[in-house]
mmCIF file of C-alpha atoms in Angstrom:
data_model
loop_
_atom_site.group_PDB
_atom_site.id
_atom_site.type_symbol
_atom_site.label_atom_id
_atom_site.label_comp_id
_atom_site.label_asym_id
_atom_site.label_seq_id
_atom_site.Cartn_x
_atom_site.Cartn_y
_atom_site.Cartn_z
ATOM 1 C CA UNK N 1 0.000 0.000 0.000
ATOM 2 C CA UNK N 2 2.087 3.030 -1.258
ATOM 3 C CA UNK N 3 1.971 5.963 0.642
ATOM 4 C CA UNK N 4 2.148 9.623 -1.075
ATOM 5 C CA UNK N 5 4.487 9.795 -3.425
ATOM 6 C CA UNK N 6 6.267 12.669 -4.061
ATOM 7 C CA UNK N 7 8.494 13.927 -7.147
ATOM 8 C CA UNK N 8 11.545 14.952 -7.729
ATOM 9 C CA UNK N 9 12.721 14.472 -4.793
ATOM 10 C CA UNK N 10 15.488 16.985 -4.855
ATOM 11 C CA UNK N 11 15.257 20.210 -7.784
ATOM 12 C CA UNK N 12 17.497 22.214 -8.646
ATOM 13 C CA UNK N 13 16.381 25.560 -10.253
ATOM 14 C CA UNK N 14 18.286 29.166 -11.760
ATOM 15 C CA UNK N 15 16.365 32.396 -10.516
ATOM 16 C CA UNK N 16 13.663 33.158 -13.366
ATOM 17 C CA UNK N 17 12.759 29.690 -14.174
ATOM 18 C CA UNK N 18 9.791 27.269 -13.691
ATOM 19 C CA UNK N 19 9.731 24.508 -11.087
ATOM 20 C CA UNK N 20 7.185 21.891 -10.802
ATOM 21 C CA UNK N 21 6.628 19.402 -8.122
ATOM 22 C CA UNK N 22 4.287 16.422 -8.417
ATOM 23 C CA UNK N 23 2.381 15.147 -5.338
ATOM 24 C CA UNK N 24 0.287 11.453 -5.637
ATOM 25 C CA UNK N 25 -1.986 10.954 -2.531
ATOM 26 C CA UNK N 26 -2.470 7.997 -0.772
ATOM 27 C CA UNK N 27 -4.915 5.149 -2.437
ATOM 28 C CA UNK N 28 -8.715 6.360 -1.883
ATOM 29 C CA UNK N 29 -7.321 10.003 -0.409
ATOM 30 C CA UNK N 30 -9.060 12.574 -2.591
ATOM 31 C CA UNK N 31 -8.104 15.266 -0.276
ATOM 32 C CA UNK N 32 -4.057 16.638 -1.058
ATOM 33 C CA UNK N 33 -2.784 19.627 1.306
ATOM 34 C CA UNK N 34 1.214 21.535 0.157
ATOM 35 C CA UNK N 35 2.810 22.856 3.327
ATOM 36 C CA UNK N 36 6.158 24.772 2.650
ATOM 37 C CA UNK N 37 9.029 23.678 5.072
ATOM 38 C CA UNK N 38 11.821 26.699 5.334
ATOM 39 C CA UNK N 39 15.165 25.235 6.804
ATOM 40 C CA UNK N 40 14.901 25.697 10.691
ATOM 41 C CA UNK N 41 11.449 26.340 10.587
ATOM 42 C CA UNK N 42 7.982 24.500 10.993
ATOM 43 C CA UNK N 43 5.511 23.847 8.393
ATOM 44 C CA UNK N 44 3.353 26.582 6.676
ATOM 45 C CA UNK N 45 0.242 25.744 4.869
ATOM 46 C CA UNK N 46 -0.259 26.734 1.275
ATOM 47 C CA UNK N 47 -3.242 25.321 -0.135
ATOM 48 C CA UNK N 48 -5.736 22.547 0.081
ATOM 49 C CA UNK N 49 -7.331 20.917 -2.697
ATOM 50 C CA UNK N 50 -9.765 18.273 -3.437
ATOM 51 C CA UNK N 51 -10.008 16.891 -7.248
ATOM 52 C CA UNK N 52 -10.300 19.705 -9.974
ATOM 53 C CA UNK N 53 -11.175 21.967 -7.003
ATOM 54 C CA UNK N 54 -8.908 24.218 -4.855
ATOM 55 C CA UNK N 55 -10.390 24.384 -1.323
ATOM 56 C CA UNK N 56 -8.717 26.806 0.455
ATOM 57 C CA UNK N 57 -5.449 28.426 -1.063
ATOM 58 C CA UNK N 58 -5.437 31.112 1.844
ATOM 59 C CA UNK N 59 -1.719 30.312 2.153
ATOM 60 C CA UNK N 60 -0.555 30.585 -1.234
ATOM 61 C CA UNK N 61 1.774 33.572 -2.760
ATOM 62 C CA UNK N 62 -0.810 35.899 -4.909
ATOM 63 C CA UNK N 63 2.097 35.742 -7.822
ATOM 64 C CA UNK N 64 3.995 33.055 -9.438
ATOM 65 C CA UNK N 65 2.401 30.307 -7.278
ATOM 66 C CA UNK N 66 -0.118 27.534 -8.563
ATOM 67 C CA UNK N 67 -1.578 24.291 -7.562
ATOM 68 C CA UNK N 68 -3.845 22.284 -9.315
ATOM 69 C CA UNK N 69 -5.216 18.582 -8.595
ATOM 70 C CA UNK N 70 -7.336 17.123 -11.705
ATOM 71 C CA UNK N 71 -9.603 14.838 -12.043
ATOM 72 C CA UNK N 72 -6.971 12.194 -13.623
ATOM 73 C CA UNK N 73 -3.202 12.132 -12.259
ATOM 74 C CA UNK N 74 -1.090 13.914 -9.688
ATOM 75 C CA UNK N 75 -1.420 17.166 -7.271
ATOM 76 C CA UNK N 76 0.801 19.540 -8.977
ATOM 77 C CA UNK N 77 2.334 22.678 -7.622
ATOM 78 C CA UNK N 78 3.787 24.996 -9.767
ATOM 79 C CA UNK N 79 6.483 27.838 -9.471
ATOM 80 C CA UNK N 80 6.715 30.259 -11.953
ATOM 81 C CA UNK N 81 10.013 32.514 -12.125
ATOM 82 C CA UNK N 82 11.623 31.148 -9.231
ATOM 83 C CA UNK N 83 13.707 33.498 -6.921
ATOM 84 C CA UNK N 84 16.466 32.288 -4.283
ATOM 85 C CA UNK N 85 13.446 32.620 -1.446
ATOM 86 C CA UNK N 86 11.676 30.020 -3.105
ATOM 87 C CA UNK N 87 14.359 27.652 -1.728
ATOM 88 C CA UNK N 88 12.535 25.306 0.322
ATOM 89 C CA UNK N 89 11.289 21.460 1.121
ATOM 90 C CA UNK N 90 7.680 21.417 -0.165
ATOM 91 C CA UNK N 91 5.533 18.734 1.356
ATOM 92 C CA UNK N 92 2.431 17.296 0.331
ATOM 93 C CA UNK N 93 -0.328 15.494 2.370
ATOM 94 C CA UNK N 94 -2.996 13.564 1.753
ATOM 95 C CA UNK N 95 -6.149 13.055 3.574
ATOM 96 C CA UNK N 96 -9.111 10.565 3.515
ATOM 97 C CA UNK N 97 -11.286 13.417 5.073
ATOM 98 C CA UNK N 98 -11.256 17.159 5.752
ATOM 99 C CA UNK N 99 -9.728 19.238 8.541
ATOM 100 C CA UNK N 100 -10.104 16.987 11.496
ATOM 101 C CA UNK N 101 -8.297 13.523 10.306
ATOM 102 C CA UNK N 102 -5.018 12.226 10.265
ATOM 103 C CA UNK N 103 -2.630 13.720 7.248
ATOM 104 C CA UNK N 104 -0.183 11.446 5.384
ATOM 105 C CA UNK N 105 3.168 12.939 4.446
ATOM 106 C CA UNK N 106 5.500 12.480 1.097
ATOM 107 C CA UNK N 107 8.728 12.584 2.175
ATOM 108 C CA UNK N 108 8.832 16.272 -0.021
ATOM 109 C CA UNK N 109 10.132 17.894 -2.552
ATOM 110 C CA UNK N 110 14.052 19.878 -1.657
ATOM 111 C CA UNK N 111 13.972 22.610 -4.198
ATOM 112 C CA UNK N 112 17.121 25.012 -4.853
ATOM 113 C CA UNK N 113 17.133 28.051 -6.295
ATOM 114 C CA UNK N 114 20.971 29.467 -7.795
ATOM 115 C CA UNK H 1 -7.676 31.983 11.570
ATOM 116 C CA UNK H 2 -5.859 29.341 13.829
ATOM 117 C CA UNK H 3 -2.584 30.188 15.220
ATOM 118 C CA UNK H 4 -0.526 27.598 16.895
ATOM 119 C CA UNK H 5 2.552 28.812 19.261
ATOM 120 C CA UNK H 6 4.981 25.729 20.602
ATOM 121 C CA UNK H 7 7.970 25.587 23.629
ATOM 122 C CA UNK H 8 10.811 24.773 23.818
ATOM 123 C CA UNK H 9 12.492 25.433 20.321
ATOM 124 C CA UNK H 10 15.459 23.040 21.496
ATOM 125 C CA UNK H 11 14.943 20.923 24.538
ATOM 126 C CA UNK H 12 17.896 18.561 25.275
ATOM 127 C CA UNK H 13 17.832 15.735 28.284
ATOM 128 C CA UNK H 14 19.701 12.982 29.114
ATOM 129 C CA UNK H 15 18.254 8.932 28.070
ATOM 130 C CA UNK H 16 15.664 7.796 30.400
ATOM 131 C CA UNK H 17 14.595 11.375 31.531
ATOM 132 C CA UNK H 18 10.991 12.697 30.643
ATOM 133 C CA UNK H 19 10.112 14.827 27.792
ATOM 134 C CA UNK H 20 7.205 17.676 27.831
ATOM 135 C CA UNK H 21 6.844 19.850 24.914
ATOM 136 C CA UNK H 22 4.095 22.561 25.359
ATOM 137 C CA UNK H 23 1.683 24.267 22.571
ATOM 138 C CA UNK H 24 -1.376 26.845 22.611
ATOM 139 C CA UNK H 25 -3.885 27.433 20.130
ATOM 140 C CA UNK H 26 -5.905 30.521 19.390
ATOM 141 C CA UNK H 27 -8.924 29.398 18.269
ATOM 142 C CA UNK H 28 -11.691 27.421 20.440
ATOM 143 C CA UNK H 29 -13.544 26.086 17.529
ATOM 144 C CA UNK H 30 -10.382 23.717 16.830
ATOM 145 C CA UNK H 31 -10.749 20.140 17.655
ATOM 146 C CA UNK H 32 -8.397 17.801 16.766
ATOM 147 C CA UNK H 33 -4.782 17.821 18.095
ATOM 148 C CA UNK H 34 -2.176 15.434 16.167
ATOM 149 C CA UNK H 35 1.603 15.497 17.101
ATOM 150 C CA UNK H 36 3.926 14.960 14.212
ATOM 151 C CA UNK H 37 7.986 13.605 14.802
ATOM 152 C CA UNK H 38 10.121 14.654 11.834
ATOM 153 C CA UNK H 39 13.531 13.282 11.427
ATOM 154 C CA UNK H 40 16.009 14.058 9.101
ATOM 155 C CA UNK H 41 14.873 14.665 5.408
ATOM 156 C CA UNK H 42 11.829 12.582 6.038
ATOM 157 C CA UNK H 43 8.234 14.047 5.755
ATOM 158 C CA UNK H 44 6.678 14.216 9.442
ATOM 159 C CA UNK H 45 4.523 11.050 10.654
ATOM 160 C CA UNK H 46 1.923 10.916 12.858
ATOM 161 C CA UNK H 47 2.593 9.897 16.494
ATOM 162 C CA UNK H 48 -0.258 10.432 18.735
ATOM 163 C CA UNK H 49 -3.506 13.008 18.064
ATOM 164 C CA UNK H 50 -6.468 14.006 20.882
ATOM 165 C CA UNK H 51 -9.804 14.757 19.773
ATOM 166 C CA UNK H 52 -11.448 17.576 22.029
ATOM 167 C CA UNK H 53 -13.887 15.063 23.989
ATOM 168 C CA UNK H 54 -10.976 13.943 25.367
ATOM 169 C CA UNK H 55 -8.569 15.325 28.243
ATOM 170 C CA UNK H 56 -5.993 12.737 27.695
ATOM 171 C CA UNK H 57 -4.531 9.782 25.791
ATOM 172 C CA UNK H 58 -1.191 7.671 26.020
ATOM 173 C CA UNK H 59 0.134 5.215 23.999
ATOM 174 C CA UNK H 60 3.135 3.415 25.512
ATOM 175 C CA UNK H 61 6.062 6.133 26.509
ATOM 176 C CA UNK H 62 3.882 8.764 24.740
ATOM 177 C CA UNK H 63 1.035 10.678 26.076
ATOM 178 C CA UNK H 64 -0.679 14.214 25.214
ATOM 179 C CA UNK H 65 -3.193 15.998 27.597
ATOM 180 C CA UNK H 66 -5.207 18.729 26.400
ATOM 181 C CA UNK H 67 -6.985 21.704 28.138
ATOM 182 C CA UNK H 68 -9.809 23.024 26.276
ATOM 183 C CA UNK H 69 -10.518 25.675 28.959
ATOM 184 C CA UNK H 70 -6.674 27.287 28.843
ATOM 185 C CA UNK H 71 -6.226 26.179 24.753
ATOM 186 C CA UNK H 72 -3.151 24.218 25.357
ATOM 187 C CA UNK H 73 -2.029 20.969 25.088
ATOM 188 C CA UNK H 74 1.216 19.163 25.648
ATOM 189 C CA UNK H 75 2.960 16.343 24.237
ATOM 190 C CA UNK H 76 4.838 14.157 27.237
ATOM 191 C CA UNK H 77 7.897 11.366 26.265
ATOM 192 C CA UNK H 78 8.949 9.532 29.574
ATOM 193 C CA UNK H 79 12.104 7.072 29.425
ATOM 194 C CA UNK H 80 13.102 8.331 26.408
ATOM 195 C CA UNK H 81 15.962 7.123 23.796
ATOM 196 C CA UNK H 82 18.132 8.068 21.257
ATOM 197 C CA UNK H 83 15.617 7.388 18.800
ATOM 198 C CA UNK H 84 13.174 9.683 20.039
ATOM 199 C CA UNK H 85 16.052 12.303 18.639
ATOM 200 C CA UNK H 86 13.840 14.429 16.346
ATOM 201 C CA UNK H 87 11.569 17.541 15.355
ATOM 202 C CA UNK H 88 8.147 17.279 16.960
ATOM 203 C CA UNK H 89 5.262 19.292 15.297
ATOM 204 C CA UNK H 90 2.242 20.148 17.200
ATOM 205 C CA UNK H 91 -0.996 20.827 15.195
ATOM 206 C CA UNK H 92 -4.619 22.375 15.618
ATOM 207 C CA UNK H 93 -7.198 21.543 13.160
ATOM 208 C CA UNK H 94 -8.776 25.065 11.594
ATOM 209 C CA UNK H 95 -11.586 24.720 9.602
ATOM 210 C CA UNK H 96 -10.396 22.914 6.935
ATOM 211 C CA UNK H 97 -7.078 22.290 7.597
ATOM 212 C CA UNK H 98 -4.295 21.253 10.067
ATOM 213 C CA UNK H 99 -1.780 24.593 11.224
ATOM 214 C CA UNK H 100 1.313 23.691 12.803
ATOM 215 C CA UNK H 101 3.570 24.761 15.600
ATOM 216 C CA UNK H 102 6.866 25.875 15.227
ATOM 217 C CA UNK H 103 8.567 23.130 16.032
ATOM 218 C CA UNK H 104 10.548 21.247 18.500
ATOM 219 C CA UNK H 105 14.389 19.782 18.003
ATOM 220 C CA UNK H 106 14.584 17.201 20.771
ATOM 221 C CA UNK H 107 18.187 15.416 21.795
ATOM 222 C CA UNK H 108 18.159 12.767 23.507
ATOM 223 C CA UNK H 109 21.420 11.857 24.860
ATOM 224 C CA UNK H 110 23.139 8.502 25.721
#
């Protein structure tokens, strides 16, 4: 029974270019939450989304930021024009229900910005 | 929204000696209280969670107590062992999503 699978593991990235980083839930988990992970620090949460919906993206950059979760395939989150603050682990959770149950962690998603 | 505030930032203590890490909430409507261990480059797993029905749970070496009344909780490790070496997350359901403390780096040394 896989757990959620997250990819590429590690991402290297030049200021001004795209990074995106693929997030597969848990079997029968139709709920997927991205939490951003500075080093030293705890986890922030960026958005919450349920298939081909976004739930809550209350913790989501207004610019250059994305997520999407679609009816067939992966959670992706995407990172337009990357800048060296950007530098981060992103993690992605999955959930069987909303809010109040247990979350599932990928092991994330270490992304570098030069 | 939810704010979650968690103590110590470092807490060091020798094997066998108890643990307690501390967190406070903001906001009464939250009701489910999961503790998360990270360890190195891993994503954080689930190691013990309170529902707010309940004042307290324990599983093995691991308990949490929670007090509605005062919005804390804490999360308490007695005998512990250099495995228990790791970054504990404490967490407070919002409304439609888990927000977590700011983390704990726990040594545990031989």
């Amino acid at each position: 029974n896989a757990g959620v699978m997250q990819n590429p593991r590690h991402l290297v990235r030049r200021r001004g270019q795209e990074a995106r980083l693929r997030c597969s839930p848990m079997k029968g988990h139709s709920h997927v939450y991205w939490y951003r992970q500075l080093p030293e620090e705890g986890l922030k949460f960026m958005v919450y989304l349920q298939k081909e919906n976004i739930i809550d993206e209350s913790g989501m950059p207004k610019e250059r930021f994305s997520a999407e979760f679609p009816k067939e395939g992966p959670s992706i989150l995407r990172i337009q024009q990357v800048v060296r603050g950007d530098s981060a682990a992103y993690f992605c959770a999955s959930s069987d229900m909303t809010g109040t149950g247990e979350l599932f962690f990928g092991e994330g998603s270490r992304l570098t910005v030069l | 929204g939810e704010n979650v505030e968690q103590h110590p930032s470092t807490l060091s203590v020798q094997e066998g000696d108890s643990a307690v890490i501390k967190c406070t909430y903001s906001d009464s409507a939250s009701n489910y209280f999961p503790w998360y261990k990270q360890e190195l480059g891993k994503g954080p797993q689930l190691i013990i969670d309170i529902r707010s029905n309940v004042g307290e749970k324990k599983d093995q070496r691991i308990a949490v107590t929670l007090n509605k009344t005062a919005k804390h909780f804490s999360l308490h490790i007695t005998e512990t062992q250099p495995e228990d070496s790791a970054v504990y997350f404490c967490a407070a359901s919002g409304a439609d999503k888990l927000i977590f403390g700011t983390g704990t780096r726990l040594q545990v040394f031989p």
